[in-house]
The first five atom37 places (N, CA, C, CB, O) and aatype in JSON, in Angstrom:
{
  "aatype": [5, 14, 8, 14, 10, 14, 15, 16, 10, 17, 8, 10, 0, 11, 15, 16, 13, 9, 14, 0, 7, 10, 4, 5, 10, 19, 15, 9, 10, 4, 5, 19, 0, 19, 14, 10, 10, 19, 1, 5, 13, 10, 5, 9, 19, 5, 3, 1, 14, 14, 5, 15, 9, 19, 0, 6, 7, 10, 14, 18, 7, 12, 0, 9, 17, 0, 0, 10, 10, 19, 18, 7, 13, 16, 2, 8, 11, 5, 1, 8, 17, 0, 0, 5, 16, 7],
  "atom_mask": [
    [1, 1, 1, 1, 1],
    [1, 1, 1, 1, 1],
    [1, 1, 1, 1, 1],
    [1, 1, 1, 1, 1],
    [1, 1, 1, 1, 1],
    [1, 1, 1, 1, 1],
    [1, 1, 1, 1, 1],
    [1, 1, 1, 1, 1],
    [1, 1, 1, 1, 1],
    [1, 1, 1, 1, 1],
    [1, 1, 1, 1, 1],
    [1, 1, 1, 1, 1],
    [1, 1, 1, 1, 1],
    [1, 1, 1, 1, 1],
    [1, 1, 1, 1, 1],
    [1, 1, 1, 1, 1],
    [1, 1, 1, 1, 1],
    [1, 1, 1, 1, 1],
    [1, 1, 1, 1, 1],
    [1, 1, 1, 1, 1],
    [1, 1, 1, 0, 1],
    [1, 1, 1, 1, 1],
    [1, 1, 1, 1, 1],
    [1, 1, 1, 1, 1],
    [1, 1, 1, 1, 1],
    [1, 1, 1, 1, 1],
    [1, 1, 1, 1, 1],
    [1, 1, 1, 1, 1],
    [1, 1, 1, 1, 1],
    [1, 1, 1, 1, 1],
    [1, 1, 1, 1, 1],
    [1, 1, 1, 1, 1],
    [1, 1, 1, 1, 1],
    [1, 1, 1, 1, 1],
    [1, 1, 1, 1, 1],
    [1, 1, 1, 1, 1],
    [1, 1, 1, 1, 1],
    [1, 1, 1, 1, 1],
    [1, 1, 1, 1, 1],
    [1, 1, 1, 1, 1],
    [1, 1, 1, 1, 1],
    [1, 1, 1, 1, 1],
    [1, 1, 1, 1, 1],
    [1, 1, 1, 1, 1],
    [1, 1, 1, 1, 1],
    [1, 1, 1, 1, 1],
    [1, 1, 1, 1, 1],
    [1, 1, 1, 1, 1],
    [1, 1, 1, 1, 1],
    [1, 1, 1, 1, 1],
    [1, 1, 1, 1, 1],
    [1, 1, 1, 1, 1],
    [1, 1, 1, 1, 1],
    [1, 1, 1, 1, 1],
    [1, 1, 1, 1, 1],
    [1, 1, 1, 1, 1],
    [1, 1, 1, 0, 1],
    [1, 1, 1, 1, 1],
    [1, 1, 1, 1, 1],
    [1, 1, 1, 1, 1],
    [1, 1, 1, 0, 1],
    [1, 1, 1, 1, 1],
    [1, 1, 1, 1, 1],
    [1, 1, 1, 1, 1],
    [1, 1, 1, 1, 1],
    [1, 1, 1, 1, 1],
    [1, 1, 1, 1, 1],
    [1, 1, 1, 1, 1],
    [1, 1, 1, 1, 1],
    [1, 1, 1, 1, 1],
    [1, 1, 1, 1, 1],
    [1, 1, 1, 0, 1],
    [1, 1, 1, 1, 1],
    [1, 1, 1, 1, 1],
    [1, 1, 1, 1, 1],
    [1, 1, 1, 1, 1],
    [1, 1, 1, 1, 1],
    [1, 1, 1, 1, 1],
    [1, 1, 1, 1, 1],
    [1, 1, 1, 1, 1],
    [1, 1, 1, 1, 1],
    [1, 1, 1, 1, 1],
    [1, 1, 1, 1, 1],
    [1, 1, 1, 1, 1],
    [1, 1, 1, 1, 1],
    [1, 1, 1, 0, 1]
  ],
  "atom_positions": [
    [[0.84, -1.02, -0.09], [-0.19, 0.07, -0.25], [1.06, 1.4, 0.05], [-1.75, -0.09, 1.08], [2.07, 1.43, 0.75]],
    [[0.51, 2.24, -0.72], [1.63, 3.36, -0.79], [1.4, 4.06, 0.32], [1.63, 4.34, -2.04], [0.39, 3.89, 1.01]],
    [[2.33, 4.89, 0.58], [2.32, 5.65, 1.61], [1.58, 6.96, 1.53], [3.53, 5.8, 1.92], [2.09, 7.72, 0.7]],
    [[0.28, 7.57, 2.3], [0.0, 8.87, 1.91], [0.54, 10.16, 1.83], [-0.68, 9.04, 2.34], [-0.04, 11.12, 1.32]],
    [[2.05, 10.2, 2.51], [2.72, 11.23, 2.62], [2.91, 11.83, 1.26], [3.85, 10.95, 3.31], [2.12, 12.72, 0.97]],
    [[3.83, 11.5, 0.38], [4.09, 12.2, -0.87], [2.66, 12.7, -1.63], [4.96, 11.19, -1.82], [2.54, 13.76, -2.24]],
    [[1.68, 11.75, -1.46], [0.52, 12.58, -2.15], [0.11, 13.43, -1.58], [-0.53, 12.04, -2.46], [-0.51, 14.12, -2.39]],
    [[0.03, 14.04, -0.15], [-0.32, 14.75, 0.96], [0.64, 16.18, 0.47], [0.08, 13.86, 2.55], [0.32, 17.35, 0.28]],
    [[1.89, 15.49, 0.38], [2.75, 16.58, 0.14], [2.65, 17.53, -1.29], [4.07, 15.95, 0.24], [2.8, 18.74, -1.47]],
    [[2.33, 16.44, -2.19], [2.25, 16.92, -3.68], [0.86, 17.76, -3.63], [2.23, 15.54, -4.89], [0.72, 18.83, -4.23]],
    [[-0.09, 17.17, -2.89], [-1.51, 18.23, -2.85], [-1.47, 19.9, -2.53], [-2.49, 17.67, -1.6], [-2.09, 20.89, -2.93]],
    [[-0.33, 19.6, -1.53], [-0.1, 21.07, -0.62], [0.86, 21.56, -1.35], [0.41, 21.03, 1.04], [0.87, 22.7, -0.88]],
    [[1.8, 21.56, -2.29], [2.39, 22.12, -2.92], [2.33, 22.32, -4.27], [3.12, 21.83, -2.63], [2.89, 23.27, -4.81]],
    [[1.55, 21.34, -4.98], [1.32, 22.05, -6.65], [0.57, 23.11, -6.97], [0.7, 21.2, -7.58], [0.38, 23.46, -8.13]],
    [[0.03, 23.78, -5.79], [-0.63, 25.12, -6.16], [0.55, 26.21, -6.23], [-1.83, 25.57, -4.99], [0.21, 27.27, -6.75]],
    [[2.02, 26.13, -5.76], [2.7, 26.72, -5.81], [4.31, 26.56, -6.91], [2.6, 26.76, -4.64], [5.03, 27.35, -7.53]],
    [[4.28, 25.39, -6.69], [5.24, 24.26, -7.58], [5.23, 24.31, -8.98], [4.85, 22.81, -7.35], [6.22, 24.53, -9.68]],
    [[3.96, 24.06, -9.4], [3.94, 24.23, -10.99], [4.03, 25.69, -11.53], [2.6, 23.63, -11.57], [4.85, 26.11, -12.35]],
    [[3.12, 26.31, -10.98], [3.55, 28.12, -11.54], [5.09, 28.61, -11.34], [2.58, 29.44, -10.48], [5.65, 29.43, -12.07]],
    [[5.54, 28.1, -10.44], [6.96, 28.07, -9.94], [7.77, 27.61, -11.23], [7.17, 26.99, -8.59], [8.56, 28.38, -11.76]],
    [[7.57, 26.51, -11.65], [8.56, 25.67, -12.52], [8.0, 26.02, -14.29], [0.0, 0.0, 0.0], [8.51, 25.53, -15.3]],
    [[6.99, 26.9, -14.24], [6.33, 27.44, -15.24], [6.86, 28.55, -15.29], [5.06, 27.48, -15.19], [6.47, 28.98, -16.37]],
    [[7.74, 29.6, -14.64], [8.49, 30.71, -14.55], [9.67, 30.42, -14.75], [8.39, 31.34, -13.49], [10.35, 31.08, -15.55]],
    [[10.22, 29.27, -14.0], [11.87, 29.36, -14.11], [11.73, 28.42, -15.7], [13.02, 28.38, -12.43], [12.92, 28.36, -16.03]],
    [[11.14, 27.88, -16.53], [10.92, 27.68, -17.76], [11.12, 28.89, -18.52], [9.73, 27.16, -17.91], [12.07, 28.91, -19.3]],
    [[10.25, 30.06, -18.4], [9.8, 31.2, -19.14], [11.42, 31.97, -18.95], [8.21, 32.08, -18.39], [12.03, 32.47, -19.9]],
    [[12.02, 31.92, -17.3], [13.07, 32.79, -17.55], [14.5, 31.96, -17.82], [13.14, 33.78, -16.31], [15.54, 32.61, -17.66]],
    [[14.6, 30.6, -18.21], [15.45, 30.45, -19.01], [15.38, 30.41, -20.52], [15.86, 29.6, -18.62], [16.36, 30.12, -21.2]],
    [[14.4, 30.65, -20.95], [13.77, 30.85, -22.6], [14.7, 32.34, -22.58], [11.47, 31.04, -22.9], [15.45, 32.69, -23.5]],
    [[14.47, 33.06, -21.37], [14.95, 34.07, -21.58], [16.36, 34.95, -21.44], [14.28, 34.37, -21.2], [16.69, 36.08, -21.84]],
    [[17.05, 33.89, -20.69], [18.32, 33.99, -20.49], [19.03, 33.25, -21.91], [18.65, 33.33, -19.02], [20.23, 33.41, -22.13]],
    [[18.5, 32.75, -22.47], [18.85, 31.88, -23.86], [18.55, 33.15, -24.84], [17.69, 30.26, -24.24], [19.59, 33.5, -25.41]],
    [[17.71, 33.73, -25.1], [17.1, 34.7, -25.86], [18.12, 35.6, -26.26], [16.02, 35.37, -25.18], [18.6, 35.78, -27.37]],
    [[18.51, 36.42, -24.56], [19.12, 37.46, -24.85], [20.56, 37.5, -25.49], [19.08, 38.06, -23.82], [20.57, 38.32, -26.41]],
    [[21.61, 36.96, -25.34], [22.59, 36.29, -26.14], [22.34, 36.57, -27.43], [22.65, 34.91, -25.97], [22.85, 37.55, -27.99]],
    [[21.57, 35.79, -27.97], [21.42, 35.87, -29.25], [20.97, 36.79, -29.69], [20.9, 35.11, -29.68], [21.38, 37.14, -30.8]],
    [[19.79, 37.67, -28.94], [19.3, 39.16, -29.53], [20.74, 39.86, -29.72], [18.16, 40.18, -28.31], [21.11, 40.18, -30.84]],
    [[21.45, 40.05, -28.69], [22.47, 40.79, -28.26], [23.68, 40.45, -29.98], [23.06, 40.07, -26.37], [24.19, 41.4, -30.57]],
    [[23.87, 39.07, -30.43], [24.48, 38.68, -31.43], [23.74, 39.63, -32.6], [24.39, 37.09, -31.54], [24.21, 40.56, -33.25]],
    [[22.59, 39.13, -32.6], [22.39, 40.06, -33.97], [21.9, 41.58, -33.81], [21.25, 39.35, -34.93], [21.51, 42.26, -34.77]],
    [[21.93, 41.88, -32.95], [22.1, 43.28, -32.88], [23.54, 44.07, -33.02], [21.57, 43.57, -31.68], [23.62, 45.29, -33.16]],
    [[24.49, 43.3, -32.95], [25.98, 43.7, -33.07], [26.39, 43.13, -34.67], [27.02, 42.87, -31.68], [27.42, 43.45, -35.26]],
    [[25.5, 42.36, -35.12], [25.8, 41.94, -36.27], [25.26, 43.34, -37.31], [25.06, 40.4, -36.46], [25.94, 43.88, -38.19]],
    [[24.16, 43.61, -36.98], [24.07, 44.74, -37.65], [24.31, 46.14, -37.51], [23.25, 44.72, -37.87], [23.93, 46.9, -38.39]],
    [[25.01, 46.64, -36.33], [25.92, 47.22, -36.18], [27.05, 47.36, -36.8], [26.04, 47.05, -35.47], [27.53, 48.44, -37.15]],
    [[27.61, 46.13, -36.98], [29.13, 45.9, -37.86], [28.69, 45.75, -39.2], [30.13, 44.43, -37.44], [29.64, 45.69, -39.97]],
    [[27.44, 45.67, -39.81], [27.23, 45.04, -41.55], [26.63, 46.56, -41.92], [25.74, 43.3, -41.92], [26.85, 46.88, -43.09]],
    [[25.98, 47.48, -41.17], [25.06, 48.68, -41.81], [25.8, 50.3, -41.63], [23.41, 48.66, -40.88], [26.5, 50.77, -40.72]],
    [[25.49, 50.67, -42.45], [25.99, 52.47, -42.09], [25.44, 52.84, -41.38], [25.91, 53.62, -42.95], [24.24, 52.56, -41.31]],
    [[26.15, 53.78, -40.37], [24.92, 54.29, -39.13], [23.93, 55.09, -39.13], [25.34, 54.86, -38.13], [23.3, 55.51, -38.16]],
    [[23.77, 55.38, -40.52], [22.39, 55.74, -40.69], [21.32, 54.65, -40.52], [22.25, 56.28, -41.99], [20.58, 54.71, -39.53]],
    [[21.21, 53.8, -41.29], [20.4, 52.59, -41.05], [20.34, 51.57, -39.68], [20.8, 51.83, -42.07], [19.85, 50.45, -39.64]],
    [[21.0, 52.36, -38.56], [21.03, 51.56, -37.64], [19.79, 51.3, -36.84], [21.95, 51.93, -36.96], [19.32, 50.21, -36.51]],
    [[19.4, 52.43, -36.62], [18.05, 52.82, -35.85], [17.34, 52.14, -36.23], [17.46, 54.03, -35.89], [17.01, 51.32, -35.37]],
    [[16.73, 51.99, -37.42], [15.88, 51.68, -38.21], [15.47, 50.04, -37.99], [16.41, 52.1, -39.52], [14.36, 49.56, -37.75]],
    [[16.54, 49.48, -38.14], [16.74, 48.02, -38.08], [17.42, 47.55, -36.87], [17.5, 47.56, -39.23], [17.57, 46.33, -36.8]],
    [[17.93, 48.33, -35.77], [18.64, 47.56, -34.69], [17.69, 48.08, -33.58], [0.0, 0.0, 0.0], [18.02, 47.86, -32.41]],
    [[16.53, 48.77, -33.83], [15.71, 49.39, -32.76], [14.91, 48.25, -32.39], [14.83, 50.67, -33.19], [14.88, 48.1, -31.17]],
    [[14.05, 47.14, -33.27], [13.22, 46.21, -32.79], [14.44, 45.19, -32.34], [12.04, 45.67, -33.91], [13.7, 44.21, -32.26]],
    [[15.26, 44.86, -32.12], [16.54, 44.11, -31.4], [16.68, 44.56, -29.98], [18.0, 44.44, -32.16], [16.75, 43.86, -28.98]],
    [[16.72, 46.1, -30.1], [17.28, 46.73, -28.69], [15.93, 46.67, -28.03], [0.0, 0.0, 0.0], [16.18, 46.7, -26.83]],
    [[14.6, 46.59, -28.19], [13.3, 46.54, -27.67], [13.05, 45.11, -27.2], [12.28, 47.0, -28.72], [12.4, 44.8, -26.2]],
    [[13.64, 44.27, -28.04], [13.29, 42.35, -28.22], [14.0, 42.41, -26.37], [14.77, 40.93, -30.1], [13.35, 42.14, -25.36]],
    [[15.39, 42.84, -26.42], [16.33, 42.81, -25.25], [15.68, 43.54, -24.15], [17.73, 43.44, -25.57], [15.43, 43.05, -23.05]],
    [[15.45, 44.62, -24.47], [14.55, 45.19, -22.9], [13.37, 44.12, -22.45], [13.54, 46.94, -23.22], [13.23, 43.67, -21.31]],
    [[12.7, 43.88, -23.38], [11.19, 43.11, -22.62], [11.66, 41.56, -22.29], [9.55, 43.02, -23.94], [11.0, 40.94, -21.46]],
    [[12.77, 40.94, -22.91], [13.26, 39.83, -22.46], [13.95, 39.74, -21.29], [13.89, 39.41, -23.26], [13.96, 38.73, -20.59]],
    [[14.82, 41.21, -20.94], [15.16, 41.54, -19.78], [14.37, 41.68, -18.86], [15.7, 42.37, -19.8], [14.81, 41.41, -17.74]],
    [[13.26, 42.03, -18.95], [12.09, 42.99, -18.0], [11.49, 41.39, -17.76], [10.72, 44.57, -19.02], [11.36, 41.02, -16.6]],
    [[11.12, 40.38, -18.95], [10.32, 39.27, -18.58], [10.93, 38.57, -17.77], [9.91, 38.51, -19.52], [10.27, 38.02, -16.88]],
    [[12.42, 38.37, -17.85], [13.37, 37.66, -17.18], [13.55, 38.18, -15.43], [14.74, 37.88, -18.12], [13.85, 37.4, -14.53]],
    [[13.32, 39.44, -15.26], [13.38, 40.15, -13.87], [12.19, 39.31, -13.38], [0.0, 0.0, 0.0], [12.28, 38.38, -12.58]],
    [[11.0, 39.78, -13.99], [9.76, 39.3, -13.26], [9.72, 37.95, -13.1], [8.55, 39.67, -13.9], [9.34, 37.62, -11.98]],
    [[10.03, 36.93, -13.97], [9.64, 35.54, -13.84], [10.75, 35.06, -13.02], [9.45, 34.74, -15.21], [10.47, 33.97, -12.51]],
    [[11.9, 35.49, -12.73], [13.15, 34.87, -11.65], [12.42, 35.48, -10.48], [15.06, 35.48, -11.86], [12.17, 34.67, -9.59]],
    [[12.03, 36.7, -10.25], [11.46, 36.81, -8.81], [10.48, 35.82, -8.43], [10.8, 38.11, -8.6], [10.71, 35.15, -7.43]],
    [[9.22, 35.62, -9.23], [8.23, 35.3, -8.8], [8.56, 33.57, -8.81], [7.05, 35.97, -9.62], [7.85, 32.74, -8.24]],
    [[9.68, 33.29, -9.51], [9.82, 31.65, -9.35], [10.32, 31.43, -8.11], [10.79, 30.9, -10.39], [9.94, 30.53, -7.35]],
    [[11.55, 32.59, -7.8], [12.16, 32.3, -6.36], [10.81, 32.6, -5.42], [13.65, 33.43, -5.94], [10.7, 31.78, -4.51]],
    [[10.04, 33.36, -5.47], [9.1, 33.63, -4.12], [7.87, 32.47, -4.1], [8.33, 35.37, -4.18], [7.29, 32.25, -3.03]],
    [[7.49, 31.74, -5.3], [7.02, 30.45, -5.3], [7.77, 29.34, -4.72], [6.8, 30.15, -6.49], [7.34, 28.5, -3.93]],
    [[9.0, 29.47, -5.23], [9.65, 28.01, -4.85], [10.18, 28.37, -3.32], [11.11, 27.45, -6.04], [10.7, 27.47, -2.66]],
    [[10.07, 29.34, -2.91], [10.26, 29.63, -1.14], [9.04, 29.09, -0.22], [10.31, 31.45, -0.77], [9.14, 28.38, 0.77]],
    [[7.61, 29.73, -0.94], [6.64, 29.55, -0.45], [6.22, 27.33, -0.84], [5.64, 30.99, -1.17], [5.55, 26.53, -0.19]],
    [[6.8, 27.2, -1.78], [6.85, 25.59, -1.65], [7.43, 24.46, -0.62], [7.45, 25.27, -2.65], [7.04, 23.39, -0.15]],
    [[8.88, 25.55, -0.52], [9.76, 24.71, 0.67], [10.45, 24.3, 0.05], [0.0, 0.0, 0.0], [11.34, 23.57, 0.5]]
  ]
}
C-alpha cells in the first residue's frame, strides 16, 4: 500500500510548485534569448552604415529590453513561489 505522505505533500505544494516551474522555464528561455538577440544587434551594427542602424536595430533593442524585463519578473516570481513551496 502506498504511503499517503507523498500524495499529501504533492496536493499541498502543487499550487505553488507548478507556477514556479513554469516561471523558471520562461526565465531560462529569456536567458537563452538575450545573447542571441545581442549577437543579431551587433551584427547589424557591424554590417550597416550608421544611418540605418536605428531603423534596423531598434526592434532588437526593444526585444532585448523586453526579454530582460520578463526575465526579471519571472525570476523573482519563481524564487517567491519556490520559497513558498519549501
